[in-house]
Amino acid sequence: MASSLTSFAQQERVEDALSYLPCSTVIEYKKGELIYGHGSVCDNLYLVLSGCVKVTRLSDHGGQLLFELYRTDEFFGESGLLNLCNPSEQAAAHQRSTLMCWKASDVEEIMRKQPRLAIALLQFFGQRSLVLAQRMESLFFDPIDCRLARSLLRFADRLGAEQVDGSVLMEPLTHELLAQYVGTSREVVTCHMANLRRLGYVKYSRKAIELDKPGLKTWLDRRSGMRESTSQGEMA
């Protein structure tokens, strides 16, 4: 699935939504500041110009799920285009962020005049749905340590800076945040992070996370292979 996602993203016919959207309102948010949620319904389409935005959802049991961390040049707030009133969804600035926003009604009007914008947004959010499908597959079939490793590798690709030795350096992510993304408790994440650090794949502090990306990938492949062999043995 990962290879098909990559090839899809690299197709030359993928439209650029920004070529159809005019410049609009620019808003700055301080770290932790709420963009929408807690009774404020999302009725805009947003683009991250700088910084990072955290979108979460509240489960029926009161737990919080980290839907995604959106970085520069990524859209979010698509629920506003669908006229979905989802009071459980919340967006906040994970870092100090600058956003451009368009009213959903304005985007719909532009789509009527520029149908290619609809195709561009469909492609963009379609790619995102493929990534979500990968996460769901991992949630159902992977043990927690593998889910955590996959999440760290994804964050490294999206938010990290690769170093000369192949490691990746990124800003710190709290164990609570990782737990919300992986779908477990903070205590469980802390336990598995300590094990990955003991194995030498992760170094972390309050200032940064350093990931041995090649080493962690090899470990994850080995763990996945062991799991598949065990499953095949049980079926036999």
PDB file of C-alpha atoms in Angstrom:
ATOM      1  CA  MET A   1       0.000   0.000   0.000  1.00  0.00           C
ATOM      2  CA  ALA A   2       2.853   2.367   0.780  1.00  0.00           C
ATOM      3  CA  SER A   3       4.324   2.015  -2.711  1.00  0.00           C
ATOM      4  CA  SER A   4       0.974   2.708  -4.382  1.00  0.00           C
ATOM      5  CA  LEU A   5       0.556   5.816  -2.231  1.00  0.00           C
ATOM      6  CA  THR A   6       3.997   7.076  -3.242  1.00  0.00           C
ATOM      7  CA  SER A   7       3.410   6.503  -6.942  1.00  0.00           C
ATOM      8  CA  PHE A   8       0.029   8.202  -6.725  1.00  0.00           C
ATOM      9  CA  ALA A   9       1.520  11.245  -5.024  1.00  0.00           C
ATOM     10  CA  GLN A  10       4.206  11.494  -7.713  1.00  0.00           C
ATOM     11  CA  GLN A  11       1.845  11.499 -10.683  1.00  0.00           C
ATOM     12  CA  GLU A  12       2.349  14.555 -12.862  1.00  0.00           C
ATOM     13  CA  ARG A  13      -1.406  14.970 -13.313  1.00  0.00           C
ATOM     14  CA  VAL A  14      -2.001  15.702  -9.633  1.00  0.00           C
ATOM     15  CA  GLU A  15      -3.509  19.179  -9.513  1.00  0.00           C
ATOM     16  CA  ASP A  16      -2.222  22.042  -7.363  1.00  0.00           C
ATOM     17  CA  ALA A  17      -5.189  23.495  -5.483  1.00  0.00           C
ATOM     18  CA  LEU A  18      -3.289  26.712  -4.766  1.00  0.00           C
ATOM     19  CA  SER A  19      -3.227  27.555  -8.464  1.00  0.00           C
ATOM     20  CA  TYR A  20      -7.020  27.950  -8.293  1.00  0.00           C
ATOM     21  CA  LEU A  21      -7.407  29.558  -4.871  1.00  0.00           C
ATOM     22  CA  PRO A  22      -6.922  33.327  -4.470  1.00  0.00           C
ATOM     23  CA  CYS A  23      -4.951  34.833  -1.597  1.00  0.00           C
ATOM     24  CA  SER A  24      -7.195  35.197   1.419  1.00  0.00           C
ATOM     25  CA  THR A  25      -7.233  36.057   5.110  1.00  0.00           C
ATOM     26  CA  VAL A  26      -4.013  35.313   7.005  1.00  0.00           C
ATOM     27  CA  ILE A  27      -4.224  34.639  10.753  1.00  0.00           C
ATOM     28  CA  GLU A  28      -1.472  33.979  13.284  1.00  0.00           C
ATOM     29  CA  TYR A  29      -1.949  31.659  16.254  1.00  0.00           C
ATOM     30  CA  LYS A  30       0.207  31.266  19.334  1.00  0.00           C
ATOM     31  CA  LYS A  31       1.299  27.805  20.450  1.00  0.00           C
ATOM     32  CA  GLY A  32      -1.664  26.030  22.029  1.00  0.00           C
ATOM     33  CA  GLU A  33      -4.221  28.570  20.778  1.00  0.00           C
ATOM     34  CA  LEU A  34      -7.526  27.103  19.638  1.00  0.00           C
ATOM     35  CA  ILE A  35      -8.404  27.472  15.942  1.00  0.00           C
ATOM     36  CA  TYR A  36     -11.800  25.801  16.136  1.00  0.00           C
ATOM     37  CA  GLY A  37     -13.591  23.407  18.478  1.00  0.00           C
ATOM     38  CA  HIS A  38     -15.307  23.589  21.884  1.00  0.00           C
ATOM     39  CA  GLY A  39     -18.526  24.823  20.305  1.00  0.00           C
ATOM     40  CA  SER A  40     -16.871  26.728  17.473  1.00  0.00           C
ATOM     41  CA  VAL A  41     -17.807  24.826  14.301  1.00  0.00           C
ATOM     42  CA  CYS A  42     -15.296  24.590  11.460  1.00  0.00           C
ATOM     43  CA  ASP A  43     -16.659  26.514   8.465  1.00  0.00           C
ATOM     44  CA  ASN A  44     -13.332  27.345   6.778  1.00  0.00           C
ATOM     45  CA  LEU A  45     -10.736  25.589   4.676  1.00  0.00           C
ATOM     46  CA  TYR A  46      -7.270  26.243   6.144  1.00  0.00           C
ATOM     47  CA  LEU A  47      -3.752  26.161   4.722  1.00  0.00           C
ATOM     48  CA  VAL A  48      -0.702  26.061   6.999  1.00  0.00           C
ATOM     49  CA  LEU A  49       1.731  28.759   5.865  1.00  0.00           C
ATOM     50  CA  SER A  50       4.167  28.185   8.727  1.00  0.00           C
ATOM     51  CA  GLY A  51       4.274  26.230  11.951  1.00  0.00           C
ATOM     52  CA  CYS A  52       2.297  23.094  12.766  1.00  0.00           C
ATOM     53  CA  VAL A  53      -1.371  22.461  13.602  1.00  0.00           C
ATOM     54  CA  LYS A  54      -2.785  19.641  15.717  1.00  0.00           C
ATOM     55  CA  VAL A  55      -6.231  18.248  14.870  1.00  0.00           C
ATOM     56  CA  THR A  56      -7.806  15.963  17.468  1.00  0.00           C
ATOM     57  CA  ARG A  57     -11.134  14.257  18.033  1.00  0.00           C
ATOM     58  CA  LEU A  58     -12.856  13.329  21.269  1.00  0.00           C
ATOM     59  CA  SER A  59     -14.141   9.777  21.546  1.00  0.00           C
ATOM     60  CA  ASP A  60     -17.477   8.811  23.072  1.00  0.00           C
ATOM     61  CA  HIS A  61     -15.544   7.534  26.098  1.00  0.00           C
ATOM     62  CA  GLY A  62     -13.814  10.868  26.656  1.00  0.00           C
ATOM     63  CA  GLY A  63     -10.426   9.859  25.262  1.00  0.00           C
ATOM     64  CA  GLN A  64      -8.643  12.079  22.763  1.00  0.00           C
ATOM     65  CA  LEU A  65      -7.431  10.858  19.377  1.00  0.00           C
ATOM     66  CA  LEU A  66      -4.716  12.724  17.514  1.00  0.00           C
ATOM     67  CA  PHE A  67      -5.994  12.795  13.951  1.00  0.00           C
ATOM     68  CA  GLU A  68      -2.871  14.428  12.500  1.00  0.00           C
ATOM     69  CA  LEU A  69      -0.188  17.090  12.827  1.00  0.00           C
ATOM     70  CA  TYR A  70      -0.415  19.319   9.751  1.00  0.00           C
ATOM     71  CA  ARG A  71       2.686  21.082   8.509  1.00  0.00           C
ATOM     72  CA  THR A  72       3.495  23.908   6.066  1.00  0.00           C
ATOM     73  CA  ASP A  73       1.636  23.764   2.721  1.00  0.00           C
ATOM     74  CA  GLU A  74      -0.995  21.312   3.975  1.00  0.00           C
ATOM     75  CA  PHE A  75      -4.753  21.888   4.055  1.00  0.00           C
ATOM     76  CA  PHE A  76      -7.070  20.993   6.915  1.00  0.00           C
ATOM     77  CA  GLY A  77     -10.646  21.767   7.933  1.00  0.00           C
ATOM     78  CA  GLU A  78     -12.195  19.716   5.126  1.00  0.00           C
ATOM     79  CA  SER A  79     -15.222  18.984   7.341  1.00  0.00           C
ATOM     80  CA  GLY A  80     -16.257  22.591   6.697  1.00  0.00           C
ATOM     81  CA  LEU A  81     -16.569  21.819   2.974  1.00  0.00           C
ATOM     82  CA  LEU A  82     -18.875  18.901   3.766  1.00  0.00           C
ATOM     83  CA  ASN A  83     -21.123  20.952   6.054  1.00  0.00           C
ATOM     84  CA  LEU A  84     -20.397  18.472   8.832  1.00  0.00           C
ATOM     85  CA  CYS A  85     -21.037  19.764  12.310  1.00  0.00           C
ATOM     86  CA  ASN A  86     -18.597  17.642  14.305  1.00  0.00           C
ATOM     87  CA  PRO A  87     -18.362  19.055  17.833  1.00  0.00           C
ATOM     88  CA  SER A  88     -15.780  16.410  18.769  1.00  0.00           C
ATOM     89  CA  GLU A  89     -13.197  17.769  16.309  1.00  0.00           C
ATOM     90  CA  GLN A  90     -10.738  20.390  17.489  1.00  0.00           C
ATOM     91  CA  ALA A  91      -7.806  22.172  15.871  1.00  0.00           C
ATOM     92  CA  ALA A  92      -5.102  24.035  17.788  1.00  0.00           C
ATOM     93  CA  ALA A  93      -1.666  25.441  16.997  1.00  0.00           C
ATOM     94  CA  HIS A  94       0.911  22.807  17.940  1.00  0.00           C
ATOM     95  CA  GLN A  95       3.563  25.471  17.349  1.00  0.00           C
ATOM     96  CA  ARG A  96       3.274  29.160  16.656  1.00  0.00           C
ATOM     97  CA  SER A  97       1.518  29.041  13.282  1.00  0.00           C
ATOM     98  CA  THR A  98       0.418  31.249  10.417  1.00  0.00           C
ATOM     99  CA  LEU A  99      -2.633  30.113   8.454  1.00  0.00           C
ATOM    100  CA  MET A 100      -4.540  31.236   5.400  1.00  0.00           C
ATOM    101  CA  CYS A 101      -8.258  30.514   5.453  1.00  0.00           C
ATOM    102  CA  TRP A 102     -11.134  30.572   3.006  1.00  0.00           C
ATOM    103  CA  LYS A 103     -14.833  30.477   3.882  1.00  0.00           C
ATOM    104  CA  ALA A 104     -16.307  27.152   2.834  1.00  0.00           C
ATOM    105  CA  SER A 105     -19.038  28.969   0.915  1.00  0.00           C
ATOM    106  CA  ASP A 106     -16.385  30.935  -1.009  1.00  0.00           C
ATOM    107  CA  VAL A 107     -14.512  27.731  -1.891  1.00  0.00           C
ATOM    108  CA  GLU A 108     -17.754  26.205  -3.190  1.00  0.00           C
ATOM    109  CA  GLU A 109     -18.342  29.266  -5.373  1.00  0.00           C
ATOM    110  CA  ILE A 110     -14.799  29.056  -6.784  1.00  0.00           C
ATOM    111  CA  MET A 111     -15.378  25.371  -7.547  1.00  0.00           C
ATOM    112  CA  ARG A 112     -18.400  26.274  -9.668  1.00  0.00           C
ATOM    113  CA  LYS A 113     -16.246  28.636 -11.719  1.00  0.00           C
ATOM    114  CA  GLN A 114     -13.074  26.503 -11.573  1.00  0.00           C
ATOM    115  CA  PRO A 115     -14.037  22.787 -11.535  1.00  0.00           C
ATOM    116  CA  ARG A 116     -10.356  21.822 -11.523  1.00  0.00           C
ATOM    117  CA  LEU A 117     -10.174  23.089  -7.936  1.00  0.00           C
ATOM    118  CA  ALA A 118     -12.654  20.386  -6.920  1.00  0.00           C
ATOM    119  CA  ILE A 119     -10.455  17.771  -8.603  1.00  0.00           C
ATOM    120  CA  ALA A 120      -7.332  19.164  -6.915  1.00  0.00           C
ATOM    121  CA  LEU A 121      -8.901  19.036  -3.451  1.00  0.00           C
ATOM    122  CA  LEU A 122     -10.336  15.573  -4.119  1.00  0.00           C
ATOM    123  CA  GLN A 123      -6.859  14.331  -5.040  1.00  0.00           C
ATOM    124  CA  PHE A 124      -5.280  15.984  -2.002  1.00  0.00           C
ATOM    125  CA  PHE A 125      -7.782  14.575   0.488  1.00  0.00           C
ATOM    126  CA  GLY A 126      -7.852  11.253  -1.365  1.00  0.00           C
ATOM    127  CA  GLN A 127      -4.118  10.845  -0.722  1.00  0.00           C
ATOM    128  CA  ARG A 128      -4.767  11.656   2.913  1.00  0.00           C
ATOM    129  CA  SER A 129      -7.446   8.955   3.124  1.00  0.00           C
ATOM    130  CA  LEU A 130      -4.911   6.385   1.874  1.00  0.00           C
ATOM    131  CA  VAL A 131      -2.570   7.332   4.709  1.00  0.00           C
ATOM    132  CA  LEU A 132      -5.453   7.019   7.163  1.00  0.00           C
ATOM    133  CA  ALA A 133      -6.200   3.559   5.788  1.00  0.00           C
ATOM    134  CA  GLN A 134      -2.586   2.568   6.502  1.00  0.00           C
ATOM    135  CA  ARG A 135      -2.967   3.799  10.082  1.00  0.00           C
ATOM    136  CA  MET A 136      -6.193   1.823  10.510  1.00  0.00           C
ATOM    137  CA  GLU A 137      -4.509  -1.308   9.160  1.00  0.00           C
ATOM    138  CA  SER A 138      -1.669  -0.859  11.661  1.00  0.00           C
ATOM    139  CA  LEU A 139      -4.169  -0.244  14.464  1.00  0.00           C
ATOM    140  CA  PHE A 140      -5.940  -3.528  13.764  1.00  0.00           C
ATOM    141  CA  PHE A 141      -2.989  -5.798  13.056  1.00  0.00           C
ATOM    142  CA  ASP A 142       0.164  -4.363  14.668  1.00  0.00           C
ATOM    143  CA  PRO A 143       1.168  -4.724  18.330  1.00  0.00           C
ATOM    144  CA  ILE A 144       1.640  -1.426  20.129  1.00  0.00           C
ATOM    145  CA  ASP A 145       5.438  -1.325  19.810  1.00  0.00           C
ATOM    146  CA  CYS A 146       5.164  -1.637  16.008  1.00  0.00           C
ATOM    147  CA  ARG A 147       2.421   0.994  15.866  1.00  0.00           C
ATOM    148  CA  LEU A 148       4.617   3.335  17.860  1.00  0.00           C
ATOM    149  CA  ALA A 149       7.626   2.677  15.611  1.00  0.00           C
ATOM    150  CA  ARG A 150       5.552   3.348  12.476  1.00  0.00           C
ATOM    151  CA  SER A 151       4.254   6.573  13.999  1.00  0.00           C
ATOM    152  CA  LEU A 152       7.746   7.775  14.903  1.00  0.00           C
ATOM    153  CA  LEU A 153       8.961   7.038  11.373  1.00  0.00           C
ATOM    154  CA  ARG A 154       6.006   8.915   9.894  1.00  0.00           C
ATOM    155  CA  PHE A 155       6.606  11.942  12.107  1.00  0.00           C
ATOM    156  CA  ALA A 156      10.297  11.801  11.218  1.00  0.00           C
ATOM    157  CA  ASP A 157       9.454  11.931   7.495  1.00  0.00           C
ATOM    158  CA  ARG A 158       6.955  14.753   7.930  1.00  0.00           C
ATOM    159  CA  LEU A 159       8.431  16.883  10.687  1.00  0.00           C
ATOM    160  CA  GLY A 160      12.086  15.924  11.053  1.00  0.00           C
ATOM    161  CA  ALA A 161      15.402  17.063   9.588  1.00  0.00           C
ATOM    162  CA  GLU A 162      17.699  14.313   8.317  1.00  0.00           C
ATOM    163  CA  GLN A 163      21.265  14.406   9.632  1.00  0.00           C
ATOM    164  CA  VAL A 164      24.504  13.423   7.862  1.00  0.00           C
ATOM    165  CA  ASP A 165      24.602  10.026   9.592  1.00  0.00           C
ATOM    166  CA  GLY A 166      21.056   9.152   8.447  1.00  0.00           C
ATOM    167  CA  SER A 167      19.419   9.880  11.785  1.00  0.00           C
ATOM    168  CA  VAL A 168      16.510  12.313  11.978  1.00  0.00           C
ATOM    169  CA  LEU A 169      16.168  15.178  14.432  1.00  0.00           C
ATOM    170  CA  MET A 170      12.750  16.609  15.275  1.00  0.00           C
ATOM    171  CA  GLU A 171      11.077  18.698  17.912  1.00  0.00           C
ATOM    172  CA  PRO A 172       9.935  16.814  21.018  1.00  0.00           C
ATOM    173  CA  LEU A 173       6.614  14.991  21.002  1.00  0.00           C
ATOM    174  CA  THR A 174       5.107  14.266  24.397  1.00  0.00           C
ATOM    175  CA  HIS A 175       4.269  10.698  25.308  1.00  0.00           C
ATOM    176  CA  GLU A 176       0.666  11.828  25.755  1.00  0.00           C
ATOM    177  CA  LEU A 177       0.587  13.090  22.160  1.00  0.00           C
ATOM    178  CA  LEU A 178       2.129   9.872  20.837  1.00  0.00           C
ATOM    179  CA  ALA A 179      -0.408   7.867  22.850  1.00  0.00           C
ATOM    180  CA  GLN A 180      -3.257   9.807  21.224  1.00  0.00           C
ATOM    181  CA  TYR A 181      -1.825   9.021  17.789  1.00  0.00           C
ATOM    182  CA  VAL A 182      -1.055   5.348  18.451  1.00  0.00           C
ATOM    183  CA  GLY A 183      -4.283   4.622  20.314  1.00  0.00           C
ATOM    184  CA  THR A 184      -3.091   3.619  23.771  1.00  0.00           C
ATOM    185  CA  SER A 185      -2.222   5.151  27.142  1.00  0.00           C
ATOM    186  CA  ARG A 186       0.657   7.477  27.990  1.00  0.00           C
ATOM    187  CA  GLU A 187       2.061   4.905  30.415  1.00  0.00           C
ATOM    188  CA  VAL A 188       2.250   2.230  27.709  1.00  0.00           C
ATOM    189  CA  VAL A 189       3.976   4.635  25.296  1.00  0.00           C
ATOM    190  CA  THR A 190       6.477   5.586  28.002  1.00  0.00           C
ATOM    191  CA  CYS A 191       7.316   1.911  28.508  1.00  0.00           C
ATOM    192  CA  HIS A 192       7.866   1.236  24.795  1.00  0.00           C
ATOM    193  CA  MET A 193       9.789   4.496  24.259  1.00  0.00           C
ATOM    194  CA  ALA A 194      12.118   3.467  27.073  1.00  0.00           C
ATOM    195  CA  ASN A 195      12.678   0.122  25.343  1.00  0.00           C
ATOM    196  CA  LEU A 196      13.401   1.782  21.971  1.00  0.00           C
ATOM    197  CA  ARG A 197      15.850   4.093  23.717  1.00  0.00           C
ATOM    198  CA  ARG A 198      17.511   1.131  25.424  1.00  0.00           C
ATOM    199  CA  LEU A 199      17.900  -0.528  22.001  1.00  0.00           C
ATOM    200  CA  GLY A 200      19.506   2.665  20.687  1.00  0.00           C
ATOM    201  CA  TYR A 201      16.867   3.582  18.105  1.00  0.00           C
ATOM    202  CA  VAL A 202      15.557   6.671  19.891  1.00  0.00           C
ATOM    203  CA  LYS A 203      17.109   9.436  21.960  1.00  0.00           C
ATOM    204  CA  TYR A 204      14.802  12.026  23.460  1.00  0.00           C
ATOM    205  CA  SER A 205      14.723  14.926  25.862  1.00  0.00           C
ATOM    206  CA  ARG A 206      12.589  17.989  26.478  1.00  0.00           C
ATOM    207  CA  LYS A 207      14.370  19.705  23.594  1.00  0.00           C
ATOM    208  CA  ALA A 208      14.366  17.126  20.775  1.00  0.00           C
ATOM    209  CA  ILE A 209      13.884  13.565  19.550  1.00  0.00           C
ATOM    210  CA  GLU A 210      16.696  11.914  17.625  1.00  0.00           C
ATOM    211  CA  LEU A 211      15.661   8.852  15.645  1.00  0.00           C
ATOM    212  CA  ASP A 212      17.948   6.197  14.179  1.00  0.00           C
ATOM    213  CA  LYS A 213      15.679   5.919  11.149  1.00  0.00           C
ATOM    214  CA  PRO A 214      17.535   3.112   9.286  1.00  0.00           C
ATOM    215  CA  GLY A 215      17.919   1.092  12.468  1.00  0.00           C
ATOM    216  CA  LEU A 216      14.294   1.519  13.510  1.00  0.00           C
ATOM    217  CA  LYS A 217      13.095   0.541  10.019  1.00  0.00           C
ATOM    218  CA  THR A 218      15.191  -2.634  10.155  1.00  0.00           C
ATOM    219  CA  TRP A 219      13.859  -3.450  13.629  1.00  0.00           C
ATOM    220  CA  LEU A 220      10.268  -2.864  12.483  1.00  0.00           C
ATOM    221  CA  ASP A 221      10.718  -5.068   9.404  1.00  0.00           C
ATOM    222  CA  ARG A 222      12.179  -7.805  11.589  1.00  0.00           C
ATOM    223  CA  ARG A 223       9.312  -7.547  14.098  1.00  0.00           C
ATOM    224  CA  SER A 224       6.744  -7.602  11.289  1.00  0.00           C
ATOM    225  CA  GLY A 225       8.408 -10.640   9.733  1.00  0.00           C
ATOM    226  CA  MET A 226       8.371 -12.486  13.052  1.00  0.00           C
ATOM    227  CA  ARG A 227       4.684 -11.714  13.498  1.00  0.00           C
ATOM    228  CA  GLU A 228       3.794 -12.942   9.989  1.00  0.00           C
ATOM    229  CA  SER A 229       5.757 -16.164  10.530  1.00  0.00           C
ATOM    230  CA  THR A 230       3.936 -16.783  13.813  1.00  0.00           C
ATOM    231  CA  SER A 231       0.554 -16.158  12.175  1.00  0.00           C
ATOM    232  CA  GLN A 232       1.325 -18.539   9.320  1.00  0.00           C
ATOM    233  CA  GLY A 233       2.457 -21.179  11.806  1.00  0.00           C
ATOM    234  CA  GLU A 234      -0.773 -20.882  13.773  1.00  0.00           C
ATOM    235  CA  MET A 235      -2.848 -21.181  10.584  1.00  0.00           C
ATOM    236  CA  ALA A 236      -0.896 -24.277   9.568  1.00  0.00           C
TER     237      ALA A 236
END
